[in-house]
Short mmCIF file of C-alpha atoms and ligand atoms in Angstrom, two decimals:
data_model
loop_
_atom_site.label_atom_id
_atom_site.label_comp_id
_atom_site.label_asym_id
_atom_site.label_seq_id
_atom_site.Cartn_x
_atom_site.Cartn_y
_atom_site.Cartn_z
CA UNK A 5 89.06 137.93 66.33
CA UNK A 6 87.25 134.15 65.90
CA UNK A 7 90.55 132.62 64.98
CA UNK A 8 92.55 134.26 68.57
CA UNK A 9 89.15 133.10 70.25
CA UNK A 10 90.15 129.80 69.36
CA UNK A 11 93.78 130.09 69.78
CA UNK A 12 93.10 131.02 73.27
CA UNK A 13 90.60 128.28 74.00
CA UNK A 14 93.27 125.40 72.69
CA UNK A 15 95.75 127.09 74.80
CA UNK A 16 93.32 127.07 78.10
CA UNK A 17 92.63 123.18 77.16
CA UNK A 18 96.32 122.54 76.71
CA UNK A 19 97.22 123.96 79.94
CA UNK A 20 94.41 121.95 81.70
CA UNK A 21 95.30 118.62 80.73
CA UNK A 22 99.07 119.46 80.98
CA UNK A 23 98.19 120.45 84.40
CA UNK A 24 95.76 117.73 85.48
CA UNK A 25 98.20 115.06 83.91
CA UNK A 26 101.16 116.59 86.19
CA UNK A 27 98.92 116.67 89.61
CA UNK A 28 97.01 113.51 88.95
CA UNK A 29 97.38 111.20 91.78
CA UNK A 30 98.78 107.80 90.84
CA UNK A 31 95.90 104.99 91.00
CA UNK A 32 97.79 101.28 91.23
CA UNK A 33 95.38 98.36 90.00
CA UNK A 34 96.18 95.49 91.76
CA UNK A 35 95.99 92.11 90.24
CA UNK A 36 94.59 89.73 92.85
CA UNK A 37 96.66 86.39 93.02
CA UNK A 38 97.23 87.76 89.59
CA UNK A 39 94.13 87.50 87.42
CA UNK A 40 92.27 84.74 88.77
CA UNK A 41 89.03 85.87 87.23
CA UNK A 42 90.85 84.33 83.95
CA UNK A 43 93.79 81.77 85.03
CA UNK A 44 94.70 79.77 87.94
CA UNK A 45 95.62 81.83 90.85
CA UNK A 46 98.94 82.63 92.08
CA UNK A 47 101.18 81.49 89.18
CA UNK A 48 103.13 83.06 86.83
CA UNK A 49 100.71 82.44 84.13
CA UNK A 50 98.34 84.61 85.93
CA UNK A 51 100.65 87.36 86.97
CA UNK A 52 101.68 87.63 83.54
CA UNK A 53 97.79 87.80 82.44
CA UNK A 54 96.94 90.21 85.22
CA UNK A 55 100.22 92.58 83.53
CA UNK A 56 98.36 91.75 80.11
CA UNK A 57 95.56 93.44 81.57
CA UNK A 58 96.65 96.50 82.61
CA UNK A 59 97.28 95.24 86.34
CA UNK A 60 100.47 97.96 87.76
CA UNK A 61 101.04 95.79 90.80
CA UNK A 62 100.61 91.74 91.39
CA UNK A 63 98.51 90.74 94.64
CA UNK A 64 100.17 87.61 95.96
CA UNK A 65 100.06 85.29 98.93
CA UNK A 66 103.47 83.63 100.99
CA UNK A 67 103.77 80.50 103.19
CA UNK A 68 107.01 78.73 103.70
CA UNK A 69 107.82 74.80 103.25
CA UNK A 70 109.37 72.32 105.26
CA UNK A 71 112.77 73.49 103.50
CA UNK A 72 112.52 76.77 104.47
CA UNK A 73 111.44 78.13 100.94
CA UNK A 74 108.98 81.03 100.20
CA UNK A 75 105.83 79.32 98.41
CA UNK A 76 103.45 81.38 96.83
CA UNK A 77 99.73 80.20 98.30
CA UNK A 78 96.75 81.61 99.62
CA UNK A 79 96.89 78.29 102.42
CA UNK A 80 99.33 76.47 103.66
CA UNK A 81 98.18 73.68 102.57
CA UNK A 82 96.18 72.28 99.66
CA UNK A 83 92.96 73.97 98.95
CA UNK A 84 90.22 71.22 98.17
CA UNK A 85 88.75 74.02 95.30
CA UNK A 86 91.79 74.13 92.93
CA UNK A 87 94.50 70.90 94.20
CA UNK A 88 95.01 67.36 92.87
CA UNK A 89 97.34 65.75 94.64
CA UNK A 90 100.68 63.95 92.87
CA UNK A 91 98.67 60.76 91.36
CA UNK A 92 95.95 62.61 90.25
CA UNK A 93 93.46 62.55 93.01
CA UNK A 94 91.17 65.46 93.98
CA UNK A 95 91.91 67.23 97.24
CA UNK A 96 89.04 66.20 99.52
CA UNK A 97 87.66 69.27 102.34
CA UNK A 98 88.18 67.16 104.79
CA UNK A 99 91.44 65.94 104.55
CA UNK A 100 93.29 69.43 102.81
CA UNK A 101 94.86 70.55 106.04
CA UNK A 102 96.81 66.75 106.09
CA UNK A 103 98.40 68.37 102.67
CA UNK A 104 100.34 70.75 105.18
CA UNK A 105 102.75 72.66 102.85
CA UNK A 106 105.12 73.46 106.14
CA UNK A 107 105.39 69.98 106.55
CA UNK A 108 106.36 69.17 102.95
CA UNK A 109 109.30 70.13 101.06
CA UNK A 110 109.49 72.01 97.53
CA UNK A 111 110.07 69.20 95.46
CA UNK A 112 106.91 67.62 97.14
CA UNK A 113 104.79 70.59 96.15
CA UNK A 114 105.74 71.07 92.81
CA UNK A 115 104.14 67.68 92.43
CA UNK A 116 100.45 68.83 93.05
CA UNK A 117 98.22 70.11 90.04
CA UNK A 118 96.63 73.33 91.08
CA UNK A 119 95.11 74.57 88.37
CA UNK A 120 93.59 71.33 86.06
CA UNK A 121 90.16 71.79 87.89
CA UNK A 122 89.90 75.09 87.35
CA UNK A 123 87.96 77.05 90.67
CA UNK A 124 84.01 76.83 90.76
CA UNK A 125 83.81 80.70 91.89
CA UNK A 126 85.46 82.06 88.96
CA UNK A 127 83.48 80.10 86.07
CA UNK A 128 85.68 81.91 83.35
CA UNK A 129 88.94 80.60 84.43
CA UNK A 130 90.87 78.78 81.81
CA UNK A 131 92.14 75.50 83.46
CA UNK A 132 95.91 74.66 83.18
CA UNK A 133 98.40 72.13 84.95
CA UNK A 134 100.31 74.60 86.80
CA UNK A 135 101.96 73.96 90.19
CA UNK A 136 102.90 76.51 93.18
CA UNK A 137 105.77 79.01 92.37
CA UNK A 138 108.75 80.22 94.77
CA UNK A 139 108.32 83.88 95.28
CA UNK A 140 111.82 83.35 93.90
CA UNK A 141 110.99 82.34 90.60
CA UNK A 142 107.99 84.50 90.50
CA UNK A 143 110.02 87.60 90.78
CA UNK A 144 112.70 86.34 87.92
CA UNK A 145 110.41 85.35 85.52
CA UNK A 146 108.10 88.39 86.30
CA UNK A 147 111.09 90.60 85.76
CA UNK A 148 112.52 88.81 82.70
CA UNK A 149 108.85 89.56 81.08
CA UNK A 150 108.55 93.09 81.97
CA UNK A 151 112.52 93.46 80.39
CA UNK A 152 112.12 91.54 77.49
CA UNK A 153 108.77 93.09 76.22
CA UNK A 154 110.16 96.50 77.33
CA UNK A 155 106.64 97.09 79.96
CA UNK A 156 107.02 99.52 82.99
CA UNK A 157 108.33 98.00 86.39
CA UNK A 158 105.24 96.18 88.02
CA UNK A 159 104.89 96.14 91.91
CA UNK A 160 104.60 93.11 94.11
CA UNK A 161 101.87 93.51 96.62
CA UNK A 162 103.06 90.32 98.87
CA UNK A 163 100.80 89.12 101.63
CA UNK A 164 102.27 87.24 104.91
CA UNK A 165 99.72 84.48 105.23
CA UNK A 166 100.41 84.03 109.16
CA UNK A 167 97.86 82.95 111.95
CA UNK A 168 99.10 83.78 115.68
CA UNK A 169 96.64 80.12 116.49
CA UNK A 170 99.12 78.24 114.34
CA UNK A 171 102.72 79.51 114.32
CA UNK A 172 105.45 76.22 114.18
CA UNK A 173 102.65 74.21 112.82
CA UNK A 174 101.19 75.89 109.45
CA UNK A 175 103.83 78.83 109.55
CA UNK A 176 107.13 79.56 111.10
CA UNK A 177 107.41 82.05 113.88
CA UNK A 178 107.06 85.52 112.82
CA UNK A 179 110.39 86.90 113.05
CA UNK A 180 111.42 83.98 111.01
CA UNK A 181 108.81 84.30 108.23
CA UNK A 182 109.73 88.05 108.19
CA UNK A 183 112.87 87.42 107.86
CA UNK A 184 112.70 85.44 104.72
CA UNK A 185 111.10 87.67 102.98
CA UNK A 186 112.91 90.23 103.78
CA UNK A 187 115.93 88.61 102.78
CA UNK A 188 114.26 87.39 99.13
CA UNK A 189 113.38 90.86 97.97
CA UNK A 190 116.59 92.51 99.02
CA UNK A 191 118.30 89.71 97.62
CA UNK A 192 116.30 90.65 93.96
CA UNK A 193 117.09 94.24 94.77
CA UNK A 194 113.40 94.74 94.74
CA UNK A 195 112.72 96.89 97.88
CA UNK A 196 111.24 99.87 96.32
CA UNK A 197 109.00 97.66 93.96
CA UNK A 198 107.27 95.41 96.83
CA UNK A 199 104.89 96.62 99.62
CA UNK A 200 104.40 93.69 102.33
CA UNK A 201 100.87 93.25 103.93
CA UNK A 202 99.30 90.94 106.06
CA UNK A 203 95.80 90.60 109.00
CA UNK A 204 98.74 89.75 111.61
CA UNK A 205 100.55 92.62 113.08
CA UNK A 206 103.12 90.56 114.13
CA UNK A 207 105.21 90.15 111.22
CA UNK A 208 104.96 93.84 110.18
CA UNK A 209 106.32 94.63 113.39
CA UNK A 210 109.02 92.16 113.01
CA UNK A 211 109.58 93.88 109.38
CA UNK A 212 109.53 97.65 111.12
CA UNK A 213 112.76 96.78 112.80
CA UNK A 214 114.53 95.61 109.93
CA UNK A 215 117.48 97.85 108.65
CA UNK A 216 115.77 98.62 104.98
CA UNK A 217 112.15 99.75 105.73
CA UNK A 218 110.00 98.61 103.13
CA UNK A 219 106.28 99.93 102.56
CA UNK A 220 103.87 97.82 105.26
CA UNK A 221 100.16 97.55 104.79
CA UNK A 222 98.04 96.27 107.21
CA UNK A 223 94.72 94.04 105.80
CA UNK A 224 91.44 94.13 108.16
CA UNK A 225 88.24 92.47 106.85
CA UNK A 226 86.60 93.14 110.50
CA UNK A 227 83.72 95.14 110.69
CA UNK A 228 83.41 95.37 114.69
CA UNK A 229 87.15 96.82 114.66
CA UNK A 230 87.84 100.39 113.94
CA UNK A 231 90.66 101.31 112.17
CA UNK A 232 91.61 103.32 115.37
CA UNK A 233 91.72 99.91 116.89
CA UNK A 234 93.64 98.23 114.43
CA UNK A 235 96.49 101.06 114.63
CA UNK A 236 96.85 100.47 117.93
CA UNK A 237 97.00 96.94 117.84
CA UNK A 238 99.45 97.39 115.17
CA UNK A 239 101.18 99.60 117.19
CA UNK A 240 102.27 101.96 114.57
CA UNK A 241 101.05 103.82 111.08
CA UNK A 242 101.55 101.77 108.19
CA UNK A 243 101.79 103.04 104.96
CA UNK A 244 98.39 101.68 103.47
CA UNK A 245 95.25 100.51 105.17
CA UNK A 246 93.49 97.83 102.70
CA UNK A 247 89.96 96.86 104.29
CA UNK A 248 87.59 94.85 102.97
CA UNK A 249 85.45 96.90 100.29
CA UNK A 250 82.27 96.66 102.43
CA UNK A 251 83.88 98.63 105.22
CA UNK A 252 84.69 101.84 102.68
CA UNK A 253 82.90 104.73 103.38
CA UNK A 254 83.69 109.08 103.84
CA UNK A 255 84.97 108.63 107.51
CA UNK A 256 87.31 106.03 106.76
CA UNK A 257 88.73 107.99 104.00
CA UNK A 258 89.23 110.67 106.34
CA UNK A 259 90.92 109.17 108.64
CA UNK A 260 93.39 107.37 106.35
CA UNK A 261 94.62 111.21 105.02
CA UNK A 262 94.81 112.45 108.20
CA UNK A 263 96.83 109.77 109.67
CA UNK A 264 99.14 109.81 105.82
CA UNK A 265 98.14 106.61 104.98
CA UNK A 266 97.05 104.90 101.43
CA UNK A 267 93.84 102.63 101.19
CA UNK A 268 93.77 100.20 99.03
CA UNK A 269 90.44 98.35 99.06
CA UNK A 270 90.13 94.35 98.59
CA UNK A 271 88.93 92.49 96.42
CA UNK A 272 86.44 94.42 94.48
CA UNK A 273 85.08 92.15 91.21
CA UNK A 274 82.08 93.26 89.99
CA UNK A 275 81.61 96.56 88.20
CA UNK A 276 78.84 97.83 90.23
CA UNK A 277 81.27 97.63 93.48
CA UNK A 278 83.97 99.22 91.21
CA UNK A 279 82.24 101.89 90.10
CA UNK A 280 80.86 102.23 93.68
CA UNK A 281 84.56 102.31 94.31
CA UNK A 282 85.77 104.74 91.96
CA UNK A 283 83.43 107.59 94.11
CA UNK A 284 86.10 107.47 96.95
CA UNK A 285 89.16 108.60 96.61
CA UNK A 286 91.22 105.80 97.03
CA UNK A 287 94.88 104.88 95.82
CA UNK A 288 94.52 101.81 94.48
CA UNK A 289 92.06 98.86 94.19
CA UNK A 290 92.49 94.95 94.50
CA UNK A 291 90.80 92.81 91.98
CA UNK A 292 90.87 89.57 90.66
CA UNK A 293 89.29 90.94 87.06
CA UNK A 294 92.09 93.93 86.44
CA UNK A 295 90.17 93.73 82.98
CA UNK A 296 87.27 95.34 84.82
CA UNK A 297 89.00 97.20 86.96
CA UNK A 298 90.78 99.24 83.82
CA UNK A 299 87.41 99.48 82.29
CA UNK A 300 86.24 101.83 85.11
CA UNK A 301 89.50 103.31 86.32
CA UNK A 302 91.57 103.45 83.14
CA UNK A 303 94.85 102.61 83.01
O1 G3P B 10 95.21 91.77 99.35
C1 G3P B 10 94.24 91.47 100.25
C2 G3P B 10 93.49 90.23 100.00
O2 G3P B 10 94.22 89.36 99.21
C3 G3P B 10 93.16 89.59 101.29
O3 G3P B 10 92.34 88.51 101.15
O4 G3P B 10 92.02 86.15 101.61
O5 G3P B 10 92.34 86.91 99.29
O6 G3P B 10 94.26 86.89 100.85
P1 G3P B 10 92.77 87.06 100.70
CA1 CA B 11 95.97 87.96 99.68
#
């Protein structure tokens, strides 16, 4: 009697985590420009890192050069916090936005240092001489890692860095800059691996018409704007809404499901906000300590 007691319990236990494993939803942890908590951000150092540590997709900001080439960079130009320019000089505040990236050509970039000095917000980042990467070469050398070491695909979270104030002088037009990309991830053959996101509507719009439809989600840090607002601004539903973590809360939640959209929160670093985060359900999280963020989540 004891020992079918038994039987029956390890069957009821089976059956739950058999069943809770197939219904789970899938959580993505989202390395922010990689892993910056620990290396330089956006290189392929810290992609690889942020894979390392459990990261499922790879946070990562575009602007374009002179030459027409996809650069991955938060600016578009050299950020006094991380940049030495070519003869070893510190990027001043002052005179960064004179180190226009649109202005300069590849070759040019690849001659600034942006990770020697390390970053003064993220004390336990390992400095390295590391320049900007191509989203070109970031995608080959992500995908010869993940092949070689036999990991699961990774996803490429890529942000438009676009500013309607400063089209043709930090950033090409946004059909143009929509384009490119575009053009670089079918060219990889990686449309069902990227999701595009960006604060301007303009170049998800632009990337709406575009033959292949690739996943679009639309960033807001605002607090004064509703998300109601922002979907008609964008003028359509995306498929994820990624706020600012602040702006999180029941309603939002709500209104993301009934509308069939993901949110994806940014960038959430210490564990108090992530296990703040991890009472909503949410789809994914952006971090720049995916470390952390498998602590509290799991992977
Ligand atoms: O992925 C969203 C997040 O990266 C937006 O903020 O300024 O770090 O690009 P930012
Ligand atoms: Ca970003």
């Amino acid at each position: 009697m004891r020992s079918r007691t038994i039987i029956s319990l390890a069957l009821m236990l089976l059956f739950t985590v058999s069943g809770s494993a197939q219904t789970a939803k899938p959580f993505s942890i989202e390395g922010h420009r990689g892993s910056r908590g620990h290396l330089p951000e956006n290189t392929i150092p810290s992609f690889i890192k942020a894979i390392e540590q459990g990261a499922d997709t790879l946070e990562l900001d575009l602007v374009v050069s002179k030459d027409g080439k996809l650069v991955v960079s938060h600016e578009p130009w050299f950020s006094s916090v991380i940049s030495t320019d070519p003869k070893g000089n510190r990027i001043t505040k002052e005179s960064e936005r004179e180190h226009n990236i649109f202005k300069m050509t590849y070759a040019e970039i690849r001659k600034y240092d942006v990770g020697s000095i390390g970053n003064e917000g993220f004390p336990d980042q390992k400095p390295m001489k590391v320049h900007k990467p191509l989203l070109d070469d970031v995608f080959k050398e992500i995908e010869r890692y993940i092949s070689k070491n036999k990991l699961p695909r990774v996803r490429y979270n890529i942000e438009i860095k676009s500013n309607p104030k400063e089209d043709n002088e930090f950033q090409p037009v946004p059909s143009v800059f929509a384009k490119l990309v575009y053009d670089a991830v079918l060219a990889r053959k990686l449309e069902k691996q990227v999701i595009i996101q960006s604060f301007d509507p303009r170049p998800l719009q632009e990337l709406r018409k575009m033959p292949v439809t690739l996943p679009l989600a639309f960033l807001t840090g605002s607090p004064t704007k509703t998300a109601a607002e922002n979907l008609e601004w964008l003028g359509f539903v995306p498929d994820t809404y990624s706020p600012h973590f602040s702006l999180v809360n029941e309603e939002l939640i709500k209104f993301c499901r009934e509308k069939g959209m993901k949110i994806v929160p940014w960038t959430v670093n210490e564990s108090a906000d992530l296990e703040r985060m991890k009472t909503f359900d949410l789809d994914g999280i952006i971090t720049d300590y995916p470390d952390r963020a498998v602590r509290v989540f799991g992977k």
